[in-house]
Coordinates of C-alpha atoms (C1' of nucleotides) in Angstrom, one line a residue:
Chain W
M1 CA -48.1 42.5 -80.3
T2 CA -45.2 41.8 -82.4
T3 CA -45.6 38.4 -82.8
T4 CA -49.1 38.0 -83.7
N5 CA -49.6 40.8 -86.1
A6 CA -52.6 40.6 -88.5
R7 CA -50.8 41.1 -91.8
P8 CA -50.0 37.4 -93.2
R9 CA -47.0 37.9 -95.6
S10 CA -45.6 35.6 -97.9
G11 CA -42.4 35.5 -96.2
R12 CA -40.9 33.7 -93.1
R13 CA -42.9 34.1 -89.8
P14 CA -40.8 36.7 -87.3
G15 CA -41.5 34.2 -84.4
A16 CA -42.3 30.9 -83.8
S17 CA -44.8 30.8 -80.7
G18 CA -46.8 33.3 -78.4
T19 CA -43.5 32.5 -76.0
R20 CA -42.4 36.2 -76.8
A21 CA -45.8 37.5 -75.4
A22 CA -45.9 35.1 -72.6
I23 CA -43.0 36.7 -71.0
A24 CA -44.4 40.1 -71.8
A25 CA -48.0 39.3 -69.8
A26 CA -46.0 37.8 -67.1
A27 CA -43.7 40.5 -66.7
R28 CA -46.1 43.2 -66.5
V29 CA -48.0 41.4 -63.8
Q30 CA -45.0 41.4 -61.6
F31 CA -43.7 44.7 -62.6
G32 CA -47.7 46.2 -61.7
D33 CA -47.8 44.2 -58.7
V34 CA -44.5 44.6 -56.4
G35 CA -42.6 47.2 -59.0
F36 CA -39.1 46.8 -60.2
D37 CA -36.4 46.1 -57.7
R38 CA -38.6 42.8 -56.2
T39 CA -39.4 41.3 -60.0
T40 CA -36.7 39.3 -61.2
I41 CA -36.0 38.0 -64.6
R42 CA -36.1 34.6 -62.7
S43 CA -40.0 34.8 -61.5
V44 CA -41.0 36.5 -64.8
A45 CA -39.2 33.1 -66.2
A46 CA -40.9 31.0 -63.9
A47 CA -44.3 32.4 -64.2
A48 CA -44.2 32.5 -67.8
G49 CA -42.8 29.0 -68.0
V50 CA -39.6 29.3 -69.3
D51 CA -36.0 29.6 -69.0
P52 CA -34.7 33.1 -67.4
A53 CA -32.1 33.1 -70.2
L54 CA -34.7 32.9 -72.6
V55 CA -36.2 36.6 -71.1
M56 CA -32.7 37.8 -71.5
H57 CA -32.5 36.6 -74.9
F58 CA -35.6 38.7 -76.3
Y59 CA -35.2 41.6 -73.8
C60 CA -31.7 41.9 -73.4
S61 CA -31.6 43.4 -70.1
K62 CA -33.9 44.0 -67.1
Q63 CA -34.5 47.3 -67.5
Q64 CA -35.6 47.0 -71.5
L65 CA -37.9 44.8 -70.2
F66 CA -39.6 46.9 -68.2
V67 CA -39.5 49.9 -70.7
E68 CA -41.3 47.5 -73.6
T69 CA -43.6 46.1 -71.4
M70 CA -44.7 49.2 -69.4
A71 CA -45.8 50.8 -72.6
L72 CA -48.9 52.4 -72.6
P73 CA -51.9 50.7 -74.2
F74 CA -53.5 53.4 -75.9
D75 CA -52.8 56.6 -77.6
P76 CA -53.2 59.6 -75.5
A77 CA -53.5 61.7 -78.3
P78 CA -56.9 61.5 -79.6
V79 CA -57.8 61.0 -75.9
V80 CA -56.8 64.4 -75.6
A81 CA -58.2 66.0 -78.9
D82 CA -61.3 64.1 -77.4
L83 CA -61.3 65.7 -74.0
L84 CA -60.4 69.5 -75.5
A85 CA -63.5 68.9 -78.5
G86 CA -66.2 68.8 -75.1
E87 CA -67.6 72.0 -72.7
R88 CA -64.8 73.4 -70.8
E89 CA -66.8 73.9 -67.8
T90 CA -66.9 69.9 -67.4
I91 CA -63.4 68.9 -68.7
G92 CA -62.5 67.7 -65.0
I93 CA -65.3 65.4 -64.8
R94 CA -64.5 63.6 -68.2
L95 CA -61.1 63.5 -67.7
A96 CA -61.8 61.8 -64.1
H97 CA -64.5 59.9 -66.2
F98 CA -62.0 58.5 -68.5
L99 CA -59.1 57.8 -66.4
L100 CA -61.0 55.8 -63.7
H101 CA -62.9 53.7 -66.5
A102 CA -59.2 52.9 -67.9
M103 CA -58.1 52.0 -64.3
E104 CA -61.0 49.1 -64.9
D105 CA -58.7 47.4 -67.5
P106 CA -56.2 45.3 -66.1
A107 CA -53.9 46.3 -68.9
V108 CA -53.7 50.1 -68.4
S109 CA -53.9 49.8 -64.3
T110 CA -51.0 47.2 -64.3
V111 CA -48.6 49.7 -66.6
L112 CA -49.8 53.1 -64.7
L113 CA -49.2 51.4 -61.4
G114 CA -46.0 49.5 -62.4
R115 CA -44.9 53.1 -63.6
I116 CA -46.0 54.7 -60.4
R117 CA -44.2 52.1 -58.3
A118 CA -41.0 52.2 -60.2
A119 CA -40.9 55.8 -60.0
A120 CA -40.4 55.8 -56.3
S121 CA -37.0 54.5 -56.1
D122 CA -36.0 55.0 -59.7
P123 CA -35.0 58.3 -60.9
E124 CA -34.9 56.9 -64.8
A125 CA -38.8 55.3 -64.0
A126 CA -39.6 59.1 -62.4
R127 CA -38.9 60.6 -65.5
L128 CA -40.7 58.2 -67.8
L129 CA -43.7 58.5 -65.5
R130 CA -43.2 62.9 -65.5
D131 CA -43.2 62.5 -69.6
L132 CA -46.1 60.3 -69.2
V133 CA -48.8 62.1 -66.7
P134 CA -47.6 65.9 -66.5
G135 CA -46.0 65.4 -70.4
E136 CA -48.5 63.8 -72.7
L137 CA -51.8 63.5 -70.6
V138 CA -52.5 66.3 -69.3
G139 CA -49.8 69.0 -70.4
P140 CA -51.5 68.9 -74.0
L141 CA -55.1 69.6 -72.0
T142 CA -53.8 72.5 -70.2
R143 CA -51.6 74.4 -72.9
E144 CA -54.4 74.2 -75.7
L145 CA -57.0 75.2 -72.9
G146 CA -55.7 78.7 -73.1
V147 CA -55.8 79.2 -69.6
D148 CA -52.9 80.6 -67.7
Q149 CA -49.9 78.9 -66.1
P150 CA -50.7 75.5 -68.0
E151 CA -47.6 74.1 -66.6
L152 CA -48.5 74.6 -63.2
R153 CA -51.9 73.3 -64.0
A154 CA -50.7 70.5 -65.5
G155 CA -48.5 69.5 -62.3
L156 CA -51.4 70.0 -60.0
V157 CA -53.7 68.1 -62.1
S158 CA -51.1 65.2 -61.6
S159 CA -50.5 65.5 -58.1
Q160 CA -54.5 64.7 -57.4
L161 CA -54.2 61.7 -60.5
I162 CA -51.2 60.2 -58.6
G163 CA -52.2 60.7 -55.2
F164 CA -55.4 59.0 -55.9
A165 CA -53.9 56.2 -57.5
V166 CA -51.4 55.5 -55.0
A167 CA -53.6 56.6 -52.1
R168 CA -56.3 53.8 -53.8
W169 CA -54.3 50.8 -55.3
I170 CA -51.0 51.2 -54.0
V171 CA -51.4 52.6 -49.8
G172 CA -55.3 51.0 -50.0
V173 CA -56.5 53.6 -48.0
E174 CA -60.0 51.3 -47.3
A175 CA -62.7 54.3 -47.6
L176 CA -61.2 54.7 -51.2
A177 CA -61.0 51.2 -52.3
A178 CA -64.4 50.7 -51.5
L179 CA -65.2 53.7 -53.7
D180 CA -66.9 53.2 -57.3
V181 CA -65.9 54.3 -60.3
E182 CA -68.9 56.8 -60.6
R183 CA -68.5 58.2 -57.3
S184 CA -64.6 58.5 -57.4
I185 CA -65.6 60.5 -60.2
A186 CA -67.7 62.6 -58.9
F187 CA -65.6 63.3 -56.0
L188 CA -62.0 63.7 -58.2
G189 CA -64.0 65.9 -60.8
P190 CA -64.4 69.6 -58.6
S191 CA -61.0 69.5 -57.9
L192 CA -59.6 68.6 -61.6
Q193 CA -62.1 71.1 -63.1
R194 CA -60.6 73.9 -60.4
F195 CA -56.9 72.8 -61.3
L196 CA -57.8 72.9 -65.2
A197 CA -59.5 75.9 -65.8
G198 CA -60.6 77.5 -62.4
P199 CA -59.5 80.6 -61.1
L200 CA -55.7 80.3 -59.4
P201 CA -54.5 82.6 -56.5
Chain U
M1 CA -31.5 60.9 -29.3
T2 CA -31.4 57.6 -26.6
T3 CA -27.7 58.1 -25.9
T4 CA -28.1 61.6 -25.6
N5 CA -30.9 62.4 -23.2
A6 CA -30.5 65.3 -21.3
R7 CA -31.3 63.8 -17.8
P8 CA -28.1 63.1 -16.0
R9 CA -28.4 60.0 -13.6
S10 CA -26.5 58.9 -11.4
G11 CA -26.2 54.9 -12.9
R12 CA -23.8 53.9 -15.8
R13 CA -24.4 55.6 -18.8
P14 CA -26.7 53.9 -21.1
G15 CA -24.9 54.2 -24.5
A16 CA -21.1 54.7 -25.1
S17 CA -20.7 57.1 -28.2
G18 CA -22.9 58.5 -30.5
T19 CA -22.5 55.8 -33.0
R20 CA -25.9 54.2 -32.7
A21 CA -27.1 57.6 -33.4
A22 CA -25.1 57.9 -36.2
I23 CA -26.2 55.0 -37.9
A24 CA -29.9 56.4 -37.5
A25 CA -29.0 59.1 -39.1
A26 CA -27.4 57.0 -41.9
A27 CA -30.3 55.3 -42.2
R28 CA -32.7 58.0 -42.3
V29 CA -31.0 59.8 -45.3
Q30 CA -30.9 56.5 -47.6
F31 CA -34.3 55.4 -46.8
G32 CA -35.8 58.3 -47.7
D33 CA -33.3 59.3 -50.9
V34 CA -33.3 55.7 -52.2
G35 CA -36.6 53.7 -50.5
F36 CA -36.3 50.4 -48.6
D37 CA -35.0 47.8 -51.1
R38 CA -32.0 50.0 -52.4
T39 CA -30.7 51.1 -48.9
T40 CA -28.6 48.1 -47.8
I41 CA -27.0 47.3 -44.0
R42 CA -23.7 47.7 -46.0
S43 CA -24.3 51.0 -47.5
V44 CA -25.5 52.3 -44.3
A45 CA -22.9 51.2 -41.9
A46 CA -20.1 52.7 -44.8
A47 CA -22.0 56.0 -44.6
A48 CA -21.6 56.0 -40.8
G49 CA -18.3 54.9 -41.0
V50 CA -18.7 51.6 -39.1
D51 CA -18.6 48.1 -39.8
P52 CA -21.6 46.6 -40.8
A53 CA -22.2 44.1 -38.2
L54 CA -22.7 46.9 -35.8
V55 CA -25.7 47.9 -37.2
M56 CA -27.3 44.5 -37.0
H57 CA -26.3 44.7 -33.3
F58 CA -28.2 47.7 -32.7
Y59 CA -31.2 47.1 -34.9
C60 CA -31.8 43.2 -35.4
S61 CA -33.0 43.4 -38.4
K62 CA -33.4 45.4 -41.5
Q63 CA -36.6 46.0 -41.0
Q64 CA -36.5 47.1 -37.5
L65 CA -34.4 49.8 -39.1
F66 CA -36.5 51.2 -40.8
V67 CA -39.2 51.2 -38.4
E68 CA -37.5 52.6 -35.7
T69 CA -35.6 55.1 -38.2
M70 CA -38.7 56.3 -39.8
A71 CA -40.6 57.5 -36.8
L72 CA -42.4 61.0 -37.2
P73 CA -40.5 63.3 -35.5
F74 CA -43.0 64.9 -34.1
D75 CA -46.2 64.2 -32.3
P76 CA -49.3 64.4 -34.5
A77 CA -51.7 64.8 -31.7
P78 CA -51.6 68.2 -30.6
V79 CA -50.9 69.3 -34.3
V80 CA -54.6 67.9 -34.9
A81 CA -55.7 69.5 -32.1
D82 CA -54.7 72.9 -32.8
L83 CA -55.9 72.7 -36.2
L84 CA -59.6 72.0 -34.8
A85 CA -59.1 74.7 -32.0
G86 CA -59.5 77.3 -35.4
E87 CA -62.3 78.4 -37.6
R88 CA -63.3 75.4 -39.8
E89 CA -63.7 77.6 -42.9
T90 CA -59.4 77.9 -43.0
I91 CA -58.8 74.5 -42.1
G92 CA -57.8 73.4 -45.2
I93 CA -55.5 76.1 -45.6
R94 CA -54.0 75.5 -42.2
L95 CA -53.5 72.1 -42.4
A96 CA -51.7 72.6 -46.2
H97 CA -49.8 75.3 -44.5
F98 CA -48.6 73.2 -41.2
L99 CA -47.5 70.7 -43.6
L100 CA -45.2 72.0 -46.1
H101 CA -43.9 74.1 -43.6
A102 CA -43.0 70.9 -42.1
M103 CA -41.6 69.4 -45.2
E104 CA -39.5 72.1 -45.4
D105 CA -37.6 70.5 -42.0
P106 CA -35.0 67.3 -43.9
A107 CA -36.3 65.6 -40.5
V108 CA -39.6 65.5 -41.3
S109 CA -39.3 65.1 -45.3
T110 CA -37.1 62.6 -45.2
V111 CA -39.4 60.3 -43.1
L112 CA -42.5 61.1 -45.2
L113 CA -40.7 60.7 -48.2
G114 CA -39.1 57.2 -46.9
R115 CA -42.5 56.0 -46.0
I116 CA -43.7 56.6 -49.1
R117 CA -41.2 55.6 -51.1
A118 CA -41.0 52.1 -49.2
A119 CA -44.9 52.1 -49.6
A120 CA -44.6 51.4 -53.3
S121 CA -43.2 48.0 -52.9
D122 CA -43.6 46.8 -49.5
P123 CA -47.5 46.2 -48.0
E124 CA -46.1 46.2 -44.6
A125 CA -44.7 49.8 -45.1
A126 CA -47.9 50.4 -47.1
R127 CA -49.9 49.8 -43.6
L128 CA -47.4 52.3 -41.8
L129 CA -48.5 54.8 -44.2
R130 CA -52.0 53.9 -43.9
D131 CA -51.6 54.3 -40.3
L132 CA -49.8 57.8 -40.0
V133 CA -51.4 59.7 -42.9
P134 CA -55.2 58.8 -42.7
G135 CA -55.0 57.2 -39.5
E136 CA -53.1 59.5 -37.2
L137 CA -52.9 62.9 -39.2
V138 CA -56.3 63.4 -41.1
G139 CA -58.6 60.7 -39.6
P140 CA -59.2 62.1 -36.3
L141 CA -59.6 65.5 -38.0
T142 CA -62.7 64.7 -39.7
R143 CA -64.4 62.7 -37.2
E144 CA -63.6 65.6 -34.4
L145 CA -65.1 67.8 -37.5
G146 CA -68.3 66.4 -36.9
V147 CA -68.6 66.4 -41.2
D148 CA -70.6 63.3 -42.9
Q149 CA -68.2 60.6 -44.3
P150 CA -65.5 61.2 -42.0
E151 CA -63.2 58.2 -42.8
L152 CA -63.8 58.8 -46.6
R153 CA -63.0 62.5 -46.7
A154 CA -59.9 61.8 -45.0
G155 CA -59.1 59.1 -47.6
L156 CA -59.5 61.8 -50.2
V157 CA -57.3 64.7 -48.4
S158 CA -54.4 61.7 -47.8
S159 CA -54.7 61.0 -51.8
Q160 CA -54.1 64.9 -52.7
L161 CA -51.8 65.8 -49.7
I162 CA -49.8 62.5 -50.7
G163 CA -49.8 63.2 -54.6
F164 CA -48.6 66.5 -54.0
A165 CA -45.4 64.7 -52.2
V166 CA -45.2 62.1 -54.5
A167 CA -45.2 64.8 -57.9
R168 CA -43.2 67.5 -55.9
W169 CA -40.3 65.8 -54.3
I170 CA -40.3 61.7 -56.1
V171 CA -41.4 62.6 -59.8
G172 CA -40.0 65.9 -59.9
V173 CA -42.9 67.4 -61.8
E174 CA -40.7 70.7 -62.2
A175 CA -43.6 73.3 -62.4
L176 CA -44.4 71.9 -58.6
A177 CA -40.9 71.7 -57.7
A178 CA -40.6 75.5 -58.8
L179 CA -43.5 76.5 -56.7
D180 CA -42.7 78.2 -52.9
V181 CA -44.3 77.3 -49.9
E182 CA -46.8 80.2 -49.9
R183 CA -47.9 79.7 -53.2
S184 CA -48.0 75.8 -52.4
I185 CA -50.6 76.5 -49.5
A186 CA -52.6 79.1 -51.6
F187 CA -52.9 76.3 -54.3
L188 CA -53.6 73.4 -52.7
G189 CA -55.4 74.7 -49.6
P190 CA -58.9 74.7 -51.2
S191 CA -59.0 71.5 -52.4
L192 CA -58.1 70.2 -49.1
Q193 CA -60.7 72.5 -47.7
R194 CA -63.1 71.0 -50.2
F195 CA -62.7 67.3 -49.1
L196 CA -62.3 68.3 -45.5
A197 CA -65.5 70.1 -44.7
G198 CA -66.9 71.2 -48.3
P199 CA -70.3 69.8 -49.9
L200 CA -69.6 66.3 -50.8
P201 CA -72.1 64.8 -54.0
Chain Y
dG1 C1' -35.7 29.3 -80.3
dT2 C1' -34.6 27.0 -76.6
dC3 C1' -31.8 25.5 -72.6
dT4 C1' -27.6 24.1 -69.4
dA5 C1' -23.7 25.8 -67.3
dT6 C1' -21.5 29.5 -65.1
dA7 C1' -19.4 34.0 -64.4
dA8 C1' -19.1 37.5 -60.7
dG9 C1' -21.2 39.9 -57.2
dC10 C1' -23.8 41.8 -53.4
dA11 C1' -27.7 40.7 -50.3
dG12 C1' -28.9 39.8 -45.4
dA13 C1' -27.8 37.6 -41.3
dT14 C1' -25.1 34.9 -37.4
dA15 C1' -21.0 33.3 -34.6
dG16 C1' -17.8 34.3 -32.1
dA17 C1' -12.8 36.7 -31.2
dC18 C1' -11.3 40.9 -28.7
Chain G
dG1 C1' -19.2 48.1 -28.1
dT2 C1' -16.8 46.8 -32.0
dC3 C1' -15.1 44.3 -35.4
dT4 C1' -13.7 40.0 -38.5
dA5 C1' -14.8 36.2 -40.8
dT6 C1' -18.1 33.4 -43.0
dC7 C1' -22.7 31.2 -44.7
dT8 C1' -26.2 30.8 -47.7
dG9 C1' -28.9 32.4 -50.9
dC10 C1' -30.0 35.9 -54.3
dT11 C1' -28.9 38.7 -58.4
dT12 C1' -28.1 40.2 -63.8
dA13 C1' -26.0 38.7 -66.9
dT14 C1' -22.9 36.0 -70.9
dA15 C1' -21.1 32.0 -73.5
dG16 C1' -22.5 28.4 -76.1
dA17 C1' -24.3 24.2 -77.2
dC18 C1' -28.5 21.4 -79.1

DNA sequence: GTCTATAAGCAGATAGAC
DNA sequence: GTCTATCTGCTTATAGAC
């Protein structure tokens, strides 16, 4: 990202080779696969083919490596705007549609699953996940919809979204892992719709 | 459990003091609070007021300590039977009722949250959780209900149950943490009902 | 920008004394 | 049943040479 920015200026180039990017890529994969604790600076360095000290040189600490590397590869704001622009009766299914298709991209799934895995044992990572899912993604949706109890609705939607991700990709429930994207959307959509805009007791 | 079994026999007593139970209690708390990786033999021993080597003496390995200590404190079978005995139109709300009330008991919540936390980074723990929630708890329910796609339904129900637990107790979504038990049941019930016995696309 | 060397500490597990 | 002592290996992080 930083090293290969498509804007050739006249000054001297910021980085030399793609080493930093290679480290980031390796870290992303490992954080996504085995979580924060079981990812080590050494194993990341080995996977990237560099010295462990170089990882520290670029990212200063393991925590910072996690934060910089687990940034969402897309901006949630326009997505939220798009969802709000459509019909409210189908917003649940369209939210499911967007997220489940996004999870097909390893760059997205790795980051989301990595954040979930880390949140399971680290309170600080839990805050990061809270800020992202009910915070940036679902919260603005329910607040702009003009429904009652928007925060509660955002929490309920988040619980089903996180739960499906955990059950499908982390716990590995077979019947869910066997689903294709379109069927997953069809099953989750109605539940999300009820939480988002349906009547709540 | 093992040391203080209420059946005074004539032979010599199996254990000496409640040390083993104290270790188990301390381990349960730590596994539940911070997960498998961040729980150490040494910290468990310190909390129980014993020597670390004693923990190994009783449980042989950290893995075995986890397995023996994270056993469900109740038998799922009669619970499933009870749920199946009632009206099918209310089985979703009754399942939510049972589980959310069970989570009020620290002995239950500690075990379930500990298993979820561990599953996030350990594939073997993920299998334990898979065997428990879609396996022993929800699976028999959907299979006995006589509905179509019982395994898929069990997976979907599990995803919402696990997701609520993760969002409410692990990620700490405020709007969910603020809910009382009865309101939680009222919100989750209909979603569970649809997954359990409702029409699926 | 890249690496060597090393600090400083904690992990799980083992052997064996009492 | 309980503890002392220790082995072996791993961790993050730092200082500094090239």
